[in-house]
Amino acid sequence: QLQLVESGGGLVQSGGSLRLSCAATRRIFRVDVMGWYRQTPGNQRELVASVDFDGGTIIADSVKGRFTITRDSAKNTLTLQMNRLKPEDTATYYCKLVGKPWSDSSTTVYWGQGTQVAVSP
């Protein structure tokens, strides 16, 4: 069973930077898209940034120009570089992978356990 292992969260002052990493524990037949989502208590999980199989990216307006998403297909890793962090970026960040584990399987959605990011004023 594939797992997504996240790292890099923590506490930082406003204006600081953090780098989140997500690593898949094994390769799968096909990765359609990988992305980062975030969630605060009482709110729905929202997309922060994603990258699809051909490198196309989607970046949320709230983080555009501050966050950068990159994917290393060979290593099956996903990175979110977060610069100029703001207190409103405080949330639990989740890694998501959508793909097919085997050639004859259906498309499956995988989530990481989440990593906490806290930005102080």
mmCIF file with all atom_site columns, C-alpha atoms in Angstrom:
data_model
loop_
_atom_site.group_PDB
_atom_site.id
_atom_site.type_symbol
_atom_site.label_atom_id
_atom_site.label_alt_id
_atom_site.label_comp_id
_atom_site.label_asym_id
_atom_site.label_entity_id
_atom_site.label_seq_id
_atom_site.pdbx_PDB_ins_code
_atom_site.Cartn_x
_atom_site.Cartn_y
_atom_site.Cartn_z
_atom_site.occupancy
_atom_site.B_iso_or_equiv
_atom_site.pdbx_formal_charge
_atom_site.auth_seq_id
_atom_site.auth_comp_id
_atom_site.auth_asym_id
_atom_site.auth_atom_id
_atom_site.pdbx_PDB_model_num
ATOM 1   C CA . GLN A 1 1   ? 0.000   0.000  0.000   1.00 0.00 ? 1   GLN A CA 1
ATOM 2   C CA . LEU A 1 2   ? 1.423   3.343  -1.001  1.00 0.00 ? 2   LEU A CA 1
ATOM 3   C CA . GLN A 1 3   ? 1.900   5.933  1.728   1.00 0.00 ? 3   GLN A CA 1
ATOM 4   C CA . LEU A 1 4   ? 2.749   9.607  1.500   1.00 0.00 ? 4   LEU A CA 1
ATOM 5   C CA . VAL A 1 5   ? 5.249   10.830 4.075   1.00 0.00 ? 5   VAL A CA 1
ATOM 6   C CA . GLU A 1 6   ? 5.326   14.571 4.718   1.00 0.00 ? 6   GLU A CA 1
ATOM 7   C CA . SER A 1 7   ? 8.006   16.606 6.443   1.00 0.00 ? 7   SER A CA 1
ATOM 8   C CA . GLY A 1 8   ? 9.154   20.176 6.876   1.00 0.00 ? 8   GLY A CA 1
ATOM 9   C CA . GLY A 1 9   ? 6.387   21.810 8.871   1.00 0.00 ? 9   GLY A CA 1
ATOM 10  C CA . GLY A 1 10  ? 7.047   23.958 11.896  1.00 0.00 ? 10  GLY A CA 1
ATOM 11  C CA . LEU A 1 11  ? 6.772   27.366 13.507  1.00 0.00 ? 11  LEU A CA 1
ATOM 12  C CA . VAL A 1 12  ? 8.102   30.428 11.721  1.00 0.00 ? 12  VAL A CA 1
ATOM 13  C CA . GLN A 1 13  ? 7.748   34.170 12.046  1.00 0.00 ? 13  GLN A CA 1
ATOM 14  C CA . SER A 1 14  ? 5.804   36.200 9.536   1.00 0.00 ? 14  SER A CA 1
ATOM 15  C CA . GLY A 1 15  ? 7.944   36.823 6.468   1.00 0.00 ? 15  GLY A CA 1
ATOM 16  C CA . GLY A 1 16  ? 9.914   33.636 6.959   1.00 0.00 ? 16  GLY A CA 1
ATOM 17  C CA . SER A 1 17  ? 10.186  30.531 4.814   1.00 0.00 ? 17  SER A CA 1
ATOM 18  C CA . LEU A 1 18  ? 9.501   26.826 5.126   1.00 0.00 ? 18  LEU A CA 1
ATOM 19  C CA . ARG A 1 19  ? 9.953   23.940 2.736   1.00 0.00 ? 19  ARG A CA 1
ATOM 20  C CA . LEU A 1 20  ? 7.508   21.037 2.813   1.00 0.00 ? 20  LEU A CA 1
ATOM 21  C CA . SER A 1 21  ? 8.388   17.668 1.308   1.00 0.00 ? 21  SER A CA 1
ATOM 22  C CA . CYS A 1 22  ? 6.228   14.694 0.430   1.00 0.00 ? 22  CYS A CA 1
ATOM 23  C CA . ALA A 1 23  ? 7.654   11.318 -0.488  1.00 0.00 ? 23  ALA A CA 1
ATOM 24  C CA . ALA A 1 24  ? 5.749   8.323  -1.814  1.00 0.00 ? 24  ALA A CA 1
ATOM 25  C CA . THR A 1 25  ? 6.880   5.046  -0.244  1.00 0.00 ? 25  THR A CA 1
ATOM 26  C CA . ARG A 1 26  ? 6.814   3.224  -3.552  1.00 0.00 ? 26  ARG A CA 1
ATOM 27  C CA . ARG A 1 27  ? 6.304   3.839  -7.233  1.00 0.00 ? 27  ARG A CA 1
ATOM 28  C CA . ILE A 1 28  ? 2.933   3.295  -8.846  1.00 0.00 ? 28  ILE A CA 1
ATOM 29  C CA . PHE A 1 29  ? 1.890   2.634  -12.438 1.00 0.00 ? 29  PHE A CA 1
ATOM 30  C CA . ARG A 1 30  ? 0.736   6.175  -13.177 1.00 0.00 ? 30  ARG A CA 1
ATOM 31  C CA . VAL A 1 31  ? 0.631   9.473  -11.295 1.00 0.00 ? 31  VAL A CA 1
ATOM 32  C CA . ASP A 1 32  ? -2.012  11.853 -12.638 1.00 0.00 ? 32  ASP A CA 1
ATOM 33  C CA . VAL A 1 33  ? -1.524  14.719 -10.241 1.00 0.00 ? 33  VAL A CA 1
ATOM 34  C CA . MET A 1 34  ? 0.160   15.547 -6.945  1.00 0.00 ? 34  MET A CA 1
ATOM 35  C CA . GLY A 1 35  ? -0.655  18.504 -4.804  1.00 0.00 ? 35  GLY A CA 1
ATOM 36  C CA . TRP A 1 36  ? -0.672  20.264 -1.473  1.00 0.00 ? 36  TRP A CA 1
ATOM 37  C CA . TYR A 1 37  ? -3.822  21.138 0.398   1.00 0.00 ? 37  TYR A CA 1
ATOM 38  C CA . ARG A 1 38  ? -4.304  22.893 3.711   1.00 0.00 ? 38  ARG A CA 1
ATOM 39  C CA . GLN A 1 39  ? -6.961  22.917 6.345   1.00 0.00 ? 39  GLN A CA 1
ATOM 40  C CA . THR A 1 40  ? -7.750  24.975 9.433   1.00 0.00 ? 40  THR A CA 1
ATOM 41  C CA . PRO A 1 41  ? -10.171 23.914 12.187  1.00 0.00 ? 41  PRO A CA 1
ATOM 42  C CA . GLY A 1 42  ? -13.790 24.209 11.124  1.00 0.00 ? 42  GLY A CA 1
ATOM 43  C CA . ASN A 1 43  ? -12.945 24.790 7.474   1.00 0.00 ? 43  ASN A CA 1
ATOM 44  C CA . GLN A 1 44  ? -12.793 22.628 4.392   1.00 0.00 ? 44  GLN A CA 1
ATOM 45  C CA . ARG A 1 45  ? -9.526  21.440 2.978   1.00 0.00 ? 45  ARG A CA 1
ATOM 46  C CA . GLU A 1 46  ? -8.422  23.802 0.223   1.00 0.00 ? 46  GLU A CA 1
ATOM 47  C CA . LEU A 1 47  ? -6.012  23.447 -2.655  1.00 0.00 ? 47  LEU A CA 1
ATOM 48  C CA . VAL A 1 48  ? -2.727  25.285 -2.250  1.00 0.00 ? 48  VAL A CA 1
ATOM 49  C CA . ALA A 1 49  ? -0.876  24.068 -5.330  1.00 0.00 ? 49  ALA A CA 1
ATOM 50  C CA . SER A 1 50  ? -0.781  21.060 -7.631  1.00 0.00 ? 50  SER A CA 1
ATOM 51  C CA . VAL A 1 51  ? 1.248   19.698 -10.513 1.00 0.00 ? 51  VAL A CA 1
ATOM 52  C CA . ASP A 1 52  ? -0.113  17.246 -13.079 1.00 0.00 ? 52  ASP A CA 1
ATOM 53  C CA . PHE A 1 53  ? 1.547   14.476 -15.079 1.00 0.00 ? 53  PHE A CA 1
ATOM 54  C CA . ASP A 1 54  ? 2.917   16.793 -17.780 1.00 0.00 ? 54  ASP A CA 1
ATOM 55  C CA . GLY A 1 55  ? 4.163   19.465 -15.404 1.00 0.00 ? 55  GLY A CA 1
ATOM 56  C CA . GLY A 1 56  ? 1.207   21.819 -15.498 1.00 0.00 ? 56  GLY A CA 1
ATOM 57  C CA . THR A 1 57  ? 0.701   23.652 -12.224 1.00 0.00 ? 57  THR A CA 1
ATOM 58  C CA . ILE A 1 58  ? -2.190  25.255 -10.403 1.00 0.00 ? 58  ILE A CA 1
ATOM 59  C CA . ILE A 1 59  ? -1.412  27.760 -7.664  1.00 0.00 ? 59  ILE A CA 1
ATOM 60  C CA . ALA A 1 60  ? -4.023  29.264 -5.361  1.00 0.00 ? 60  ALA A CA 1
ATOM 61  C CA . ASP A 1 61  ? -4.356  33.026 -5.696  1.00 0.00 ? 61  ASP A CA 1
ATOM 62  C CA . SER A 1 62  ? -3.699  33.463 -1.978  1.00 0.00 ? 62  SER A CA 1
ATOM 63  C CA . VAL A 1 63  ? -0.176  32.040 -2.313  1.00 0.00 ? 63  VAL A CA 1
ATOM 64  C CA . LYS A 1 64  ? 0.714   32.995 -5.874  1.00 0.00 ? 64  LYS A CA 1
ATOM 65  C CA . GLY A 1 65  ? 4.115   34.629 -6.049  1.00 0.00 ? 65  GLY A CA 1
ATOM 66  C CA . ARG A 1 66  ? 5.097   33.278 -2.616  1.00 0.00 ? 66  ARG A CA 1
ATOM 67  C CA . PHE A 1 67  ? 4.814   29.503 -2.907  1.00 0.00 ? 67  PHE A CA 1
ATOM 68  C CA . THR A 1 68  ? 6.427   27.227 -5.495  1.00 0.00 ? 68  THR A CA 1
ATOM 69  C CA . ILE A 1 69  ? 5.557   23.595 -6.135  1.00 0.00 ? 69  ILE A CA 1
ATOM 70  C CA . THR A 1 70  ? 7.958   21.151 -7.727  1.00 0.00 ? 70  THR A CA 1
ATOM 71  C CA . ARG A 1 71  ? 7.783   17.440 -8.420  1.00 0.00 ? 71  ARG A CA 1
ATOM 72  C CA . ASP A 1 72  ? 10.624  15.001 -8.924  1.00 0.00 ? 72  ASP A CA 1
ATOM 73  C CA . SER A 1 73  ? 9.109   12.185 -10.959 1.00 0.00 ? 73  SER A CA 1
ATOM 74  C CA . ALA A 1 74  ? 12.193  9.994  -10.694 1.00 0.00 ? 74  ALA A CA 1
ATOM 75  C CA . LYS A 1 75  ? 12.204  10.151 -6.897  1.00 0.00 ? 75  LYS A CA 1
ATOM 76  C CA . ASN A 1 76  ? 8.427   10.321 -6.511  1.00 0.00 ? 76  ASN A CA 1
ATOM 77  C CA . THR A 1 77  ? 8.683   13.395 -4.316  1.00 0.00 ? 77  THR A CA 1
ATOM 78  C CA . LEU A 1 78  ? 6.782   16.649 -4.119  1.00 0.00 ? 78  LEU A CA 1
ATOM 79  C CA . THR A 1 79  ? 8.084   19.877 -2.621  1.00 0.00 ? 79  THR A CA 1
ATOM 80  C CA . LEU A 1 80  ? 6.358   23.099 -1.595  1.00 0.00 ? 80  LEU A CA 1
ATOM 81  C CA . GLN A 1 81  ? 8.668   26.052 -1.080  1.00 0.00 ? 81  GLN A CA 1
ATOM 82  C CA . MET A 1 82  ? 6.850   28.647 0.996   1.00 0.00 ? 82  MET A CA 1
ATOM 83  C CA . ASN A 1 83  ? 8.302   32.154 1.161   1.00 0.00 ? 83  ASN A CA 1
ATOM 84  C CA . ARG A 1 84  ? 7.080   35.387 2.735   1.00 0.00 ? 84  ARG A CA 1
ATOM 85  C CA . LEU A 1 85  ? 4.782   33.414 5.012   1.00 0.00 ? 85  LEU A CA 1
ATOM 86  C CA . LYS A 1 86  ? 1.836   35.149 6.627   1.00 0.00 ? 86  LYS A CA 1
ATOM 87  C CA . PRO A 1 87  ? -0.148  34.285 9.780   1.00 0.00 ? 87  PRO A CA 1
ATOM 88  C CA . GLU A 1 88  ? -3.081  33.347 7.532   1.00 0.00 ? 88  GLU A CA 1
ATOM 89  C CA . ASP A 1 89  ? -0.940  30.556 6.063   1.00 0.00 ? 89  ASP A CA 1
ATOM 90  C CA . THR A 1 90  ? -1.174  28.773 9.425   1.00 0.00 ? 90  THR A CA 1
ATOM 91  C CA . ALA A 1 91  ? -2.803  25.394 8.802   1.00 0.00 ? 91  ALA A CA 1
ATOM 92  C CA . THR A 1 92  ? -2.249  21.680 8.569   1.00 0.00 ? 92  THR A CA 1
ATOM 93  C CA . TYR A 1 93  ? -0.810  20.932 5.144   1.00 0.00 ? 93  TYR A CA 1
ATOM 94  C CA . TYR A 1 94  ? -1.617  17.672 3.379   1.00 0.00 ? 94  TYR A CA 1
ATOM 95  C CA . CYS A 1 95  ? 0.016   15.999 0.420   1.00 0.00 ? 95  CYS A CA 1
ATOM 96  C CA . LYS A 1 96  ? -2.290  14.353 -2.120  1.00 0.00 ? 96  LYS A CA 1
ATOM 97  C CA . LEU A 1 97  ? -1.566  11.956 -4.963  1.00 0.00 ? 97  LEU A CA 1
ATOM 98  C CA . VAL A 1 98  ? -4.058  10.834 -7.587  1.00 0.00 ? 98  VAL A CA 1
ATOM 99  C CA . GLY A 1 99  ? -3.114  7.951  -9.823  1.00 0.00 ? 99  GLY A CA 1
ATOM 100 C CA . LYS A 1 100 ? -3.333  4.284  -10.696 1.00 0.00 ? 100 LYS A CA 1
ATOM 101 C CA . PRO A 1 101 ? -1.369  1.884  -8.488  1.00 0.00 ? 101 PRO A CA 1
ATOM 102 C CA . TRP A 1 102 ? -1.443  -0.835 -11.159 1.00 0.00 ? 102 TRP A CA 1
ATOM 103 C CA . SER A 1 103 ? -2.172  -0.789 -14.881 1.00 0.00 ? 103 SER A CA 1
ATOM 104 C CA . ASP A 1 104 ? -5.526  -2.499 -14.431 1.00 0.00 ? 104 ASP A CA 1
ATOM 105 C CA . SER A 1 105 ? -6.634  -0.681 -11.279 1.00 0.00 ? 105 SER A CA 1
ATOM 106 C CA . SER A 1 106 ? -8.958  2.248  -10.950 1.00 0.00 ? 106 SER A CA 1
ATOM 107 C CA . THR A 1 107 ? -7.774  5.745  -10.190 1.00 0.00 ? 107 THR A CA 1
ATOM 108 C CA . THR A 1 108 ? -7.015  6.081  -6.493  1.00 0.00 ? 108 THR A CA 1
ATOM 109 C CA . VAL A 1 109 ? -6.608  9.073  -4.204  1.00 0.00 ? 109 VAL A CA 1
ATOM 110 C CA . TYR A 1 110 ? -3.919  8.991  -1.524  1.00 0.00 ? 110 TYR A CA 1
ATOM 111 C CA . TRP A 1 111 ? -3.446  11.464 1.327   1.00 0.00 ? 111 TRP A CA 1
ATOM 112 C CA . GLY A 1 112 ? -0.583  12.070 3.673   1.00 0.00 ? 112 GLY A CA 1
ATOM 113 C CA . GLN A 1 113 ? -1.033  12.410 7.426   1.00 0.00 ? 113 GLN A CA 1
ATOM 114 C CA . GLY A 1 114 ? -0.535  16.156 7.398   1.00 0.00 ? 114 GLY A CA 1
ATOM 115 C CA . THR A 1 115 ? 2.164   18.463 8.699   1.00 0.00 ? 115 THR A CA 1
ATOM 116 C CA . GLN A 1 116 ? 1.523   21.517 10.825  1.00 0.00 ? 116 GLN A CA 1
ATOM 117 C CA . VAL A 1 117 ? 2.603   24.983 9.731   1.00 0.00 ? 117 VAL A CA 1
ATOM 118 C CA . ALA A 1 118 ? 2.294   27.859 12.183  1.00 0.00 ? 118 ALA A CA 1
ATOM 119 C CA . VAL A 1 119 ? 3.203   31.445 11.310  1.00 0.00 ? 119 VAL A CA 1
ATOM 120 C CA . SER A 1 120 ? 3.455   33.935 14.157  1.00 0.00 ? 120 SER A CA 1
ATOM 121 C CA . PRO A 1 121 ? 2.789   37.661 13.614  1.00 0.00 ? 121 PRO A CA 1
#
